Coordinates of C-alpha atoms in Angstrom, one line a residue:
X1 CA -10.9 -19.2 13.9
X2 CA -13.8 -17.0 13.3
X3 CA -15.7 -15.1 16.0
X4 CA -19.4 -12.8 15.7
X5 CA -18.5 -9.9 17.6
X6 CA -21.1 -6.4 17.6
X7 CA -22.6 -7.5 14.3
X8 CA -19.3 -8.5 12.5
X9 CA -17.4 -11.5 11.6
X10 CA -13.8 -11.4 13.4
X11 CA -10.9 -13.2 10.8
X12 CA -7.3 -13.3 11.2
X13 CA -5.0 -11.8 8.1
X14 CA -5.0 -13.9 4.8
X15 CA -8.0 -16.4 6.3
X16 CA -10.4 -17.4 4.6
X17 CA -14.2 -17.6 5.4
X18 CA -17.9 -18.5 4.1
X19 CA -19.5 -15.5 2.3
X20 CA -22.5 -16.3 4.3
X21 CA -21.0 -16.4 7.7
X22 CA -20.2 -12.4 7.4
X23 CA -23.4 -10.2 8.9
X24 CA -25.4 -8.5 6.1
X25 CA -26.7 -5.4 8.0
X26 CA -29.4 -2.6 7.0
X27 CA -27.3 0.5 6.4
X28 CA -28.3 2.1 9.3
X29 CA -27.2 0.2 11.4
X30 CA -24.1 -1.1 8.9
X31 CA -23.7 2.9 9.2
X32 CA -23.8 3.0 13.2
X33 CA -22.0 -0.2 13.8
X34 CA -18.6 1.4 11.5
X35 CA -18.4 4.3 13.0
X36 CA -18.8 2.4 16.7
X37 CA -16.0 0.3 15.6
X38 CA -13.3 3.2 13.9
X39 CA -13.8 5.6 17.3
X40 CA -11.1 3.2 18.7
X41 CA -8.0 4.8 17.9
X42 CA -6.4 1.2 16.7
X43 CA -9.2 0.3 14.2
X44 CA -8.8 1.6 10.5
X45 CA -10.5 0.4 6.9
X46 CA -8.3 -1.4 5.0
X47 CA -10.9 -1.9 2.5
X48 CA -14.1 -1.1 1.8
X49 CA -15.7 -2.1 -2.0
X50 CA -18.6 -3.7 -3.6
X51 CA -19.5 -6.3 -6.2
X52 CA -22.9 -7.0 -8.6
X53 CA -24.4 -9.7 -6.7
X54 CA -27.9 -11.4 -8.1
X55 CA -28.5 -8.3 -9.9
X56 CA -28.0 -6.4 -6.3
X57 CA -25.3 -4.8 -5.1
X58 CA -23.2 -6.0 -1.9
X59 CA -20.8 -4.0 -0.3
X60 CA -17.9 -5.8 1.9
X61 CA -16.5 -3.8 4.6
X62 CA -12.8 -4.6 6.4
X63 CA -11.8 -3.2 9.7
X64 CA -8.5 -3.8 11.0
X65 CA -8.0 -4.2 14.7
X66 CA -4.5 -3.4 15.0
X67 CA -4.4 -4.5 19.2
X68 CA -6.6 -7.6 18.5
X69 CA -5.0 -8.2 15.6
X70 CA -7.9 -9.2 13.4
X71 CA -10.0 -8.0 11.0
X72 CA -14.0 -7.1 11.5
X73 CA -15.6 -8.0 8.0
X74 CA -19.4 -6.6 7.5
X75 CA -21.5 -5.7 4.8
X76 CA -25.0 -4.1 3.3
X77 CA -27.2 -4.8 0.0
X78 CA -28.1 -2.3 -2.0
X79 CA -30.9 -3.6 -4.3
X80 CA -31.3 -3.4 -8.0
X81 CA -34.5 -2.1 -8.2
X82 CA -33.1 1.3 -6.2
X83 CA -30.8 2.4 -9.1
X84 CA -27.3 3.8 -8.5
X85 CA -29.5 4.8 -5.2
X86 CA -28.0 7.0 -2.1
X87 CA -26.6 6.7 1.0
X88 CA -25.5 8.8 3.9
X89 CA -21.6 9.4 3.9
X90 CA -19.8 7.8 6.6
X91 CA -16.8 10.2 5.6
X92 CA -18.7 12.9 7.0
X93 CA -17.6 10.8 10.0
X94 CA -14.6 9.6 9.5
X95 CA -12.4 11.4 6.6
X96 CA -10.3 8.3 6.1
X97 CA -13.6 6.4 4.3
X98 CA -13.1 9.3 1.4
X99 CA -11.3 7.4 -0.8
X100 CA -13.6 3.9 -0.7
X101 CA -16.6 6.0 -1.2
X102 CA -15.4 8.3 -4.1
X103 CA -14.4 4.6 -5.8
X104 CA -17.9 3.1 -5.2
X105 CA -19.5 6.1 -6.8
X106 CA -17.2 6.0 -9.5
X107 CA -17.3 2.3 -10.6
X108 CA -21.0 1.8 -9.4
X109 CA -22.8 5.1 -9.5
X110 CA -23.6 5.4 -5.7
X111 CA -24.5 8.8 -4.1
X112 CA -22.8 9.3 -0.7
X113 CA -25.2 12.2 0.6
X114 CA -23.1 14.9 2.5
X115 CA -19.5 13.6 0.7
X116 CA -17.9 16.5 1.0
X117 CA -15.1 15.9 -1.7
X118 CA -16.9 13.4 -4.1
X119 CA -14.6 13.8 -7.3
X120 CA -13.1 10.8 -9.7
X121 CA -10.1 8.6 -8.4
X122 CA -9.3 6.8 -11.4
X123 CA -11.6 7.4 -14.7
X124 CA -11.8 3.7 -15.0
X125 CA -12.3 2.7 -18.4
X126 CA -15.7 0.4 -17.6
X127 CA -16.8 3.5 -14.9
X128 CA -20.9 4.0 -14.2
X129 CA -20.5 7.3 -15.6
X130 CA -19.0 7.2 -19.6
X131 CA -19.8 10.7 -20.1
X132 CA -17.3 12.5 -17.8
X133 CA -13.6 12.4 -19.5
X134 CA -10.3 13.6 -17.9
X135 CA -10.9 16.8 -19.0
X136 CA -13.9 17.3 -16.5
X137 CA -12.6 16.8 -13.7
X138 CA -13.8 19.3 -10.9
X139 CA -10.3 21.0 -9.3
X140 CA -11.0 23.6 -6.6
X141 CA -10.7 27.0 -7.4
X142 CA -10.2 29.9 -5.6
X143 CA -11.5 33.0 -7.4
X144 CA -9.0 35.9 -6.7
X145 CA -6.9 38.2 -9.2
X146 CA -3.9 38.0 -6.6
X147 CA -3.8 33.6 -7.2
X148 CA -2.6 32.0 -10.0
X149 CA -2.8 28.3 -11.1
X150 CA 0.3 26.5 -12.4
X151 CA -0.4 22.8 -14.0
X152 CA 2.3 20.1 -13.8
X153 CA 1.8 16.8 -16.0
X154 CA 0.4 14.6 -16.7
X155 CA 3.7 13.6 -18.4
X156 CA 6.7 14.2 -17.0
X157 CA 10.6 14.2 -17.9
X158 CA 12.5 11.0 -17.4
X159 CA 10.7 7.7 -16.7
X160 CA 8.1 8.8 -14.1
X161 CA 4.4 7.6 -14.7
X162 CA 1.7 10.2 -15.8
X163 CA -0.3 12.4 -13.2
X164 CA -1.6 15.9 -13.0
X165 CA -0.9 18.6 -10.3
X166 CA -2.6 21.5 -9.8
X167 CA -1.1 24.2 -7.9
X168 CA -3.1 27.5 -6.4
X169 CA 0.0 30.2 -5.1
X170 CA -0.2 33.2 -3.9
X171 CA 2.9 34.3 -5.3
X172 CA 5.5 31.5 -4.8
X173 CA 3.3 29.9 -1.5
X174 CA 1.4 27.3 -2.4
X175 CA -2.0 27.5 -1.2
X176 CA -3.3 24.4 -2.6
X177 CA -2.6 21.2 -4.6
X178 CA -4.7 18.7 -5.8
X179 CA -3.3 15.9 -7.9
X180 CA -5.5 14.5 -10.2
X181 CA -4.5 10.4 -10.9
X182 CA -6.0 7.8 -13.3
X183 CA -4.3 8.7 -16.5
X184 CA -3.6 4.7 -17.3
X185 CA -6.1 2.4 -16.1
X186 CA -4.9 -1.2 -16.9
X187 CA -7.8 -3.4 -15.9
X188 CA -5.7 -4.9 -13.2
X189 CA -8.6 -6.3 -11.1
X190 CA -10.8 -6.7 -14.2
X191 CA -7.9 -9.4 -15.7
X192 CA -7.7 -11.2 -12.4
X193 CA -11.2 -12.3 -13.7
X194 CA -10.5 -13.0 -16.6
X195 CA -7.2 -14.8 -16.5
X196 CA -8.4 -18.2 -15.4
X197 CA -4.7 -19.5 -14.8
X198 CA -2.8 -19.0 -12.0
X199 CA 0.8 -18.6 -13.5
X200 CA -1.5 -15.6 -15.5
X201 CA -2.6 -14.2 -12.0
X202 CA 0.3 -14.3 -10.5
X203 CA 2.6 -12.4 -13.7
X204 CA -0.7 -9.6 -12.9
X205 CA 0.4 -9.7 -9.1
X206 CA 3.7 -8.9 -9.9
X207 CA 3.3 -6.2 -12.4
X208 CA 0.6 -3.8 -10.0
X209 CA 3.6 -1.7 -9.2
X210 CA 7.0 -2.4 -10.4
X211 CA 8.7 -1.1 -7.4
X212 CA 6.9 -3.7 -5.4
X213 CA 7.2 -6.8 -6.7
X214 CA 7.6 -9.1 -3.7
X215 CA 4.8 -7.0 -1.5
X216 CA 2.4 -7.5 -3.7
X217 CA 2.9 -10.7 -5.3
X218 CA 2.9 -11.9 -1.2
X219 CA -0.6 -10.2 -0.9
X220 CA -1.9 -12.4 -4.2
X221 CA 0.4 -16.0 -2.7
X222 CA -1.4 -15.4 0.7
X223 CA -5.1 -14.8 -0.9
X224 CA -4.8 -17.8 -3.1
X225 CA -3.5 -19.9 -0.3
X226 CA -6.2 -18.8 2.1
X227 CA -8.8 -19.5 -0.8
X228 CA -7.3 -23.0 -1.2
X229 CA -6.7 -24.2 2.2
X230 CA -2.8 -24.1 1.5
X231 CA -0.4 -23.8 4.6
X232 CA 3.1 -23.0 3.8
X233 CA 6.1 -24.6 5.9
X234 CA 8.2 -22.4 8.1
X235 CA 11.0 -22.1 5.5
X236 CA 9.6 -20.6 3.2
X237 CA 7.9 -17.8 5.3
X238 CA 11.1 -16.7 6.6
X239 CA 12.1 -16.9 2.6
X240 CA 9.3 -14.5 1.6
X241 CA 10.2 -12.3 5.2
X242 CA 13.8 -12.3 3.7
X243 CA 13.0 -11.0 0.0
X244 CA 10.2 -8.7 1.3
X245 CA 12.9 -6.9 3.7
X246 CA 15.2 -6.9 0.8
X247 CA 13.1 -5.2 -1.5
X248 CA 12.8 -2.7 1.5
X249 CA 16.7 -2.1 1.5
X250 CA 16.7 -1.7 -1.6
X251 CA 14.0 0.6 -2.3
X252 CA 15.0 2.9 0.6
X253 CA 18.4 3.3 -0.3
X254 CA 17.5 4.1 -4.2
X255 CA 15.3 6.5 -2.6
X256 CA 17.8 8.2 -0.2
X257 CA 19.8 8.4 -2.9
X258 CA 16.9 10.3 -5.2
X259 CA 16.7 12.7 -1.8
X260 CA 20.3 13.7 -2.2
X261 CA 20.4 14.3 -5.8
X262 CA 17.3 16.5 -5.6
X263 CA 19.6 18.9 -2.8
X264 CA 22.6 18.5 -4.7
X265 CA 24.6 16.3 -2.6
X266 CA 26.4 14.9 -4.9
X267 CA 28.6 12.4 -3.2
X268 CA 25.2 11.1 -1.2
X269 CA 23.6 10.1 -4.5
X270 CA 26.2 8.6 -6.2
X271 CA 27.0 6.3 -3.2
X272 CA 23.9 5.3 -2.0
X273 CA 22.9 4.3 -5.8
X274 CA 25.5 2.9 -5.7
X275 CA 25.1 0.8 -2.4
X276 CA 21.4 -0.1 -3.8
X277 CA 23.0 -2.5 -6.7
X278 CA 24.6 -5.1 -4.7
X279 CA 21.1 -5.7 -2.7
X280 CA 18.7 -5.9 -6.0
X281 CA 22.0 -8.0 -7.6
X282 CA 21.5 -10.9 -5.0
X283 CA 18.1 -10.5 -5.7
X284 CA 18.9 -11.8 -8.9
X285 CA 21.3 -14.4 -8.2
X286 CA 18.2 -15.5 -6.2
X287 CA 15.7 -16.2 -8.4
X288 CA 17.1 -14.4 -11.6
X289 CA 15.1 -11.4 -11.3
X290 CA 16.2 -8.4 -9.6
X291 CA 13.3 -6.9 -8.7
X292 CA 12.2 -10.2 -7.7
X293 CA 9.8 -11.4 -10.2
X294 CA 8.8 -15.2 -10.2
X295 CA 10.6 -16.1 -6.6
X296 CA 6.8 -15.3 -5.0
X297 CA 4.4 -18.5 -5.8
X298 CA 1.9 -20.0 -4.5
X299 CA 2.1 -22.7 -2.0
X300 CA 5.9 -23.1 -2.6
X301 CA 9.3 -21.7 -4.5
X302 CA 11.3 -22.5 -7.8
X303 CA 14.0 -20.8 -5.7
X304 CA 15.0 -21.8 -2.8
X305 CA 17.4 -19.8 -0.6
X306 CA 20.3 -22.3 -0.2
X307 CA 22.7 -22.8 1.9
X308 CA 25.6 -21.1 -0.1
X309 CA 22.9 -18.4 -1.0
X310 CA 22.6 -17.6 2.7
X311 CA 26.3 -17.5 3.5
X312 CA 26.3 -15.2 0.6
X313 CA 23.7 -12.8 2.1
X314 CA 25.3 -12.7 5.3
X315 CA 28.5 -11.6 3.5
X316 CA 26.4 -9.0 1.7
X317 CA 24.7 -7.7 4.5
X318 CA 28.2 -6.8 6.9
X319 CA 29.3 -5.4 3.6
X320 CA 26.7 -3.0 2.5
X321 CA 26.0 -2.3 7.0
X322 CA 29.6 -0.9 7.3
X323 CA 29.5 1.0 3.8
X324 CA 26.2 2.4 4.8
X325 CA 26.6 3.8 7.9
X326 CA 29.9 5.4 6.7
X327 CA 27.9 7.5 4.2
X328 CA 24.9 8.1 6.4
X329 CA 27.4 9.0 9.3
X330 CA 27.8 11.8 6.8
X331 CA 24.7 12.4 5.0
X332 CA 22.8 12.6 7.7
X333 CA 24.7 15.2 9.5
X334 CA 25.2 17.5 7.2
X335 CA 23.7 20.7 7.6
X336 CA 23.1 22.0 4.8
X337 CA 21.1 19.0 4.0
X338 CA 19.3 18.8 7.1
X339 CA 18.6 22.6 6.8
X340 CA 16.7 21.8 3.5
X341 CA 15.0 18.8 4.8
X342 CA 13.7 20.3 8.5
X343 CA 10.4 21.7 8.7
X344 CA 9.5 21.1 5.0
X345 CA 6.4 18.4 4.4
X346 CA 4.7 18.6 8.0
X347 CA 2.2 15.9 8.0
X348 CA 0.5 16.2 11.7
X349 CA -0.4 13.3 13.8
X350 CA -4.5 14.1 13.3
X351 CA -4.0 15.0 9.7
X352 CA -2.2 11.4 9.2
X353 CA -4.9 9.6 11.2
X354 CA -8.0 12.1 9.3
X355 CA -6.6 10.8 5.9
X356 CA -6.2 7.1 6.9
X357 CA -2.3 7.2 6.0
X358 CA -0.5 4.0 6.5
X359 CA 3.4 2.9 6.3
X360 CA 5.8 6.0 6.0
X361 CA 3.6 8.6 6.1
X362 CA 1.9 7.4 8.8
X363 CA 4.8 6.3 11.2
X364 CA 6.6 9.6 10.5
X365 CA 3.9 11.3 12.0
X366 CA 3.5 8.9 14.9
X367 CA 0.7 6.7 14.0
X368 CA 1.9 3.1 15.0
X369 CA 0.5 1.6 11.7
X370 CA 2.7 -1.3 10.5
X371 CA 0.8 -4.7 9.1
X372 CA 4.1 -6.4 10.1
X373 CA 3.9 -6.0 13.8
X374 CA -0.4 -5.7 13.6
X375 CA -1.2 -8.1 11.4
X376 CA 2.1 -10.7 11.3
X377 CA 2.2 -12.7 8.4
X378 CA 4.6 -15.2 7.0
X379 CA 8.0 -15.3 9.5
X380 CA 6.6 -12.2 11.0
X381 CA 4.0 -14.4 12.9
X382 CA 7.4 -16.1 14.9
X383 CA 9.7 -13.1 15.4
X384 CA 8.1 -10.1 16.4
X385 CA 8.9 -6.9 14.5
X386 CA 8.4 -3.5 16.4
X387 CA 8.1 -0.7 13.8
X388 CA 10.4 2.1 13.6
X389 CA 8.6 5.4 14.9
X390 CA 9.3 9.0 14.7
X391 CA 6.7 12.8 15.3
X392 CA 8.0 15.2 13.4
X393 CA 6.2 14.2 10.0
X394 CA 8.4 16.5 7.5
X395 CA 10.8 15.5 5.1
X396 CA 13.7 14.7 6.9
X397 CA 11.9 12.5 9.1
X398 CA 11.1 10.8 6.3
X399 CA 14.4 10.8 4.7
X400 CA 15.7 10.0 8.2
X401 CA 13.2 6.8 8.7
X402 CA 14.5 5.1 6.1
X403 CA 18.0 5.2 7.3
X404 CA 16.1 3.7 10.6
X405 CA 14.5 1.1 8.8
X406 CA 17.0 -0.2 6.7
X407 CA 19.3 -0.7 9.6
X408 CA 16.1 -2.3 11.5
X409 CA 15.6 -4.4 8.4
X410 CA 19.3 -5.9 8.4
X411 CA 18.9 -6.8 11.7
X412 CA 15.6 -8.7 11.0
X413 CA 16.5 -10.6 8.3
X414 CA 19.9 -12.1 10.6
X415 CA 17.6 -12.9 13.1
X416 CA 15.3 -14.9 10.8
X417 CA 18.7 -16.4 9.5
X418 CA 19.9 -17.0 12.9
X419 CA 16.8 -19.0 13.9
X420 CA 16.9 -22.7 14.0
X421 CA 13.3 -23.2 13.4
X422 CA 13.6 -21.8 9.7
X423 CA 16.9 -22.9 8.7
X424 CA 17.5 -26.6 10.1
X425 CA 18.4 -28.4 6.8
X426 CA 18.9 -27.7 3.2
X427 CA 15.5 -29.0 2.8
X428 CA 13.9 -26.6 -0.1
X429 CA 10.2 -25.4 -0.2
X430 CA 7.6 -27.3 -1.6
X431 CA 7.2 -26.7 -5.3
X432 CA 4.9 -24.0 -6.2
X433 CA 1.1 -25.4 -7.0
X434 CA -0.1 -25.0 -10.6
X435 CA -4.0 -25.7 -10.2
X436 CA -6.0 -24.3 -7.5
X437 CA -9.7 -25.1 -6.3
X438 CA -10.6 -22.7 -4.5
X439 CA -13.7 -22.6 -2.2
X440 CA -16.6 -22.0 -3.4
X441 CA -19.0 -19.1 -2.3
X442 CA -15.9 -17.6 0.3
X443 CA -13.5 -14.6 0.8
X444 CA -9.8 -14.0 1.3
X445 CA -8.5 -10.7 3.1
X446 CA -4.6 -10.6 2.3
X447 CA -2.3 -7.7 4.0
X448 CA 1.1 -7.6 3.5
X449 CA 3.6 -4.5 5.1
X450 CA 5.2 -3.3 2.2
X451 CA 8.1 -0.8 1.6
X452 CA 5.0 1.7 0.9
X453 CA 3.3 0.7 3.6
X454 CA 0.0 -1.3 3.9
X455 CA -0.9 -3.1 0.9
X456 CA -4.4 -5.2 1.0
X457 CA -5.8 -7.9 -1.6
X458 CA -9.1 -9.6 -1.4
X459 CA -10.8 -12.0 -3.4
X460 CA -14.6 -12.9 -3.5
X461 CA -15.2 -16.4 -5.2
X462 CA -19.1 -18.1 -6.2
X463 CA -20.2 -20.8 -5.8
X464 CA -18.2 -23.2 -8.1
X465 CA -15.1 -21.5 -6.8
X466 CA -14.6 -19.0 -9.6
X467 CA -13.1 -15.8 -8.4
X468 CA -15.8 -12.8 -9.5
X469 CA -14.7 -10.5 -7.8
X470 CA -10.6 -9.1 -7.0
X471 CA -9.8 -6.2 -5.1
X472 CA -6.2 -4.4 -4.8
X473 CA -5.5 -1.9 -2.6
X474 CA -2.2 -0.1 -2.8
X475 CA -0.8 2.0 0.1
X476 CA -0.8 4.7 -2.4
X477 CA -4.2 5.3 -2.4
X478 CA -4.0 6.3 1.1
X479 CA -1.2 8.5 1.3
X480 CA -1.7 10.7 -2.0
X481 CA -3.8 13.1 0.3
X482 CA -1.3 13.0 2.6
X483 CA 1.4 14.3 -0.3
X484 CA -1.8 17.2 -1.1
X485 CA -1.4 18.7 2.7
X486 CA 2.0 18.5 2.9
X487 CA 2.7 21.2 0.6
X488 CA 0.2 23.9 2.0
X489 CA 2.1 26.9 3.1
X490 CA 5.2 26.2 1.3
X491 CA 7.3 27.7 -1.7
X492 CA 6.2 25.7 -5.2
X493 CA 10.0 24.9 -5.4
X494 CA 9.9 23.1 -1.9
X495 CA 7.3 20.5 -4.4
X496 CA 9.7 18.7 -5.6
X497 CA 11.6 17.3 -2.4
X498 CA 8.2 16.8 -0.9
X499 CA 7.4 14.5 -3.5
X500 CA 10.4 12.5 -3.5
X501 CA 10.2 12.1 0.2
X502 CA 7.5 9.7 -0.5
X503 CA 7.7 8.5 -3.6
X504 CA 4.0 7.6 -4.0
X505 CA 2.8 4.8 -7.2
X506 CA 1.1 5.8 -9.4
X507 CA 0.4 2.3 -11.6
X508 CA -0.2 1.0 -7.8
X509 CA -2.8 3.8 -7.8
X510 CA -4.2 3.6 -11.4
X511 CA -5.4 -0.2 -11.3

């Protein structure tokens, strides 16, 4: 069901609609009617791009309504004859639109007048601009003999990705840091053009970040379904519910674990890496993966969760719930731990809303931003999920959210297994479709909660059906800036905690 509303089209999450059914507005009053729409407190961009269309330029912009629970699509034309041509900055505005705009400029050559921090995101290998390299790109300086500058990256020890930080200190305070990003750019959205089979765009879905197999692989399943008028039975949405709150346990308690080791806890690390094995192990007695590659497809499963499979995860989960919350009876009440974590990493409420932060960063700082509960998709749209909220928005609040959420996540995944609706029989999911026609001239906005937070895939198709345009965005992208704030004020050893505490992608970042 689609509704006109103030100038926009209304959609629900992963529908999909006629390109020519979404208002094409002068920017003026494309400008006006955006900012209208983002002064309601539950109304953020979840994307915001553009695309060459008939030698013009149109720009597609998505506004979730997180009460409503749908999503405002608009856009504007920017004609060929203009050139790269200029607008006025919504940014100025709203500070959360920095990131989209800084991308069109980047990959299209469009000047945001009054942008006040229009720099690179990625240095995209097919980028308007050839002629500015890595090695130009404009860090803020403080001139002062008291400051110094110390450079971290782009590579680093052990298996992390590349990226550059920037430190200013005034001593051992850190005044400033600005992390520069887009040291591997893979073509990600560029292949999804180019590989014309869907086992091909799918392997792509699943290799955006490593970490986050299932949540992204769900956002590409969901976009090709909308696109192809697929409607998936009730099992296997609570299947993909199931391995999209495993990959959360898992990830969390890996991540826990990381916290520990960087404060010297020694017994915390070891046991919750530990604890993390079992959960990414069923994963692959699952579907043989065990970050959970090729158990996402579209329109149906190779691997059906079975009925000795789920006795199998129930066992798991009282197993790994009791050894859990033995260890983060402890861990979590140790003071010398919590002494390191408290006050270190403040992210404020208005600095996570100014940036646009989604999932951790954003919850930890008590913005209510959760596409699960906002925007339900797959089992999510039968049983309700309330997200896990905390204030405090420093480290240990998000060290201590994850504890929350795992436990939260457990619980979920019993309910889903306890409900009748999902589970009746042993009757297995469709098998997964291998050629897709998909409608022609019409877009897809896909939005899946990941262990990140809110991950968002869209698809723009002509009209013969061929995808020509594919847009990813990572949670990442977001919450970068959110990492830069944290560490104002601190000591440069305080860094690397900070980091860790989110554990941002980078290869979800660099596209």
């Amino acid at each position: 069901m689609t509704r006109k509303i103030e100038n926009t089209l209304k959609i629900k999450n992963g529908q999909s609609v006629s390109l020519s059914e979404i208002p094409v507005l002068e920017y003026r009053e494309f400008y006006a009617v955006v900012l209208r729409l983002l002064n309601a407190e539950d109304v953020h961009c979840v994307n915001y791009y553009a695309y060459p269309d008939n030698d013009n330029l149109k720009f597609i912009c998505c506004l979730a309504d997180d009460s409503a629970q749908s999503v405002s699509l608009l856009s504007h034309i920017l004609p060929s004859g203009k050139g790269p041509g200029e607008l006025e900055s919504l940014t100025r505005r709203v500070g959360a639109l920095h990131i989209f705009e800084r991308e069109l400029w980047e990959n299209f050559g469009v000047k945001f007048e009054g942008h006040p921090w229009m720099k690179p995101v990625r240095f995209s290998h097919n980028r308007y601009n050839r002629i500015i390299a890595m090695h130009d790109y404009p860090f803020y300086r403080i001139k002062s003999e008291e400051l110094h500058e110390v450079g971290v990256g782009p590579i680093h020890a052990g298996v992390i990705e590349p990226g550059y930080f920037r430190f200013t200190c005034n001593g051992e305070m850190v005044l400033h840091l600005e992390i520069q990003l887009g040291w591997q750019h893979r073509g990600v959205e560029r292949l999804f053009l180019e590989k014309p089979k869907l086992l091909q765009r799918t392997m792509l879905a699943e290799s955006i970040a490593g970490d986050t197999t299932i949540g992204h692989t769900l956002a590409f399943a969901q976009v090709m379904e909308g696109l192809s008028g697929i409607s998936t039975d009730s099992r296997l949405d609570a299947e993909r519910s199931i391995a999209l709150e495993l990959e959360r346990i898992a990830v969390h308690t890996g991540d826990i674990s990381a916290l520990c080791t960087d404060v010297a806890y020694q017994l915390g690390a070891a046991v919750f890496g530990a604890l993390r094995t079992p959960i990414i192990n069923f994963t692959q007695e699952w579907c043989g993966n065990r970050f959970g590659k090729g158990l996402i497809r579209t329109g149906g499963s190779h691997y059906s969760l079975t009925n000795v499979l789920i006795q199998k995860l129930r066992k798991l989960l009282d197993d790994f719930e009791w050894r859990f919350k033995e260890m983060a009876d402890k861990a979590y009440s140790l003071l010398s731990v919590e002494n390191r974590f408290d006050n270190i990493g403040m992210v404020t409420n208005k600095q996570a809303r100014l940036i646009g932060a989604v999932g951790m960063a954003a919850r930890t700082s008590g913005v209510k931003r959760d596409i699960r509960h906002s925007h339900p998709f797959a089992a999510f749209r039968v049983i309700s999920y309330v997200p896990v909220m905390l204030e405090k928005g420093d480290v240990y609040a998000r060290y201590y959210l994850r504890r929350l959420e795992i436990e939260e996540s457990i619980n979920y995944i019993r309910r889903i297994l306890d409900n009748e609706q999902f589970f009746l029989s042993e009757t297995t999911p469709p098998v997964p479709e291998a050629n897709l026609h998909l409608y022609p001239s019409s877009i897809t906005v896909s939005m899946v909660e990941g262990w990140r937070g809110e991950i968002c895939h869209s698809a723009v198709t002509d009209e013969e059906g061929n995808i020509i345009h594919y847009k990813v965005k990572d949670p990442s992208m977001h919450n970068w800036k959110a990492l830069e704030l944290s560490l104002r004020g601190l000591e440069i050893s305080d860094f690397p905690i900070n980091n860790k505490s989110y554990n941002l992608s980078y290869c979800g970042h660099d596209l």
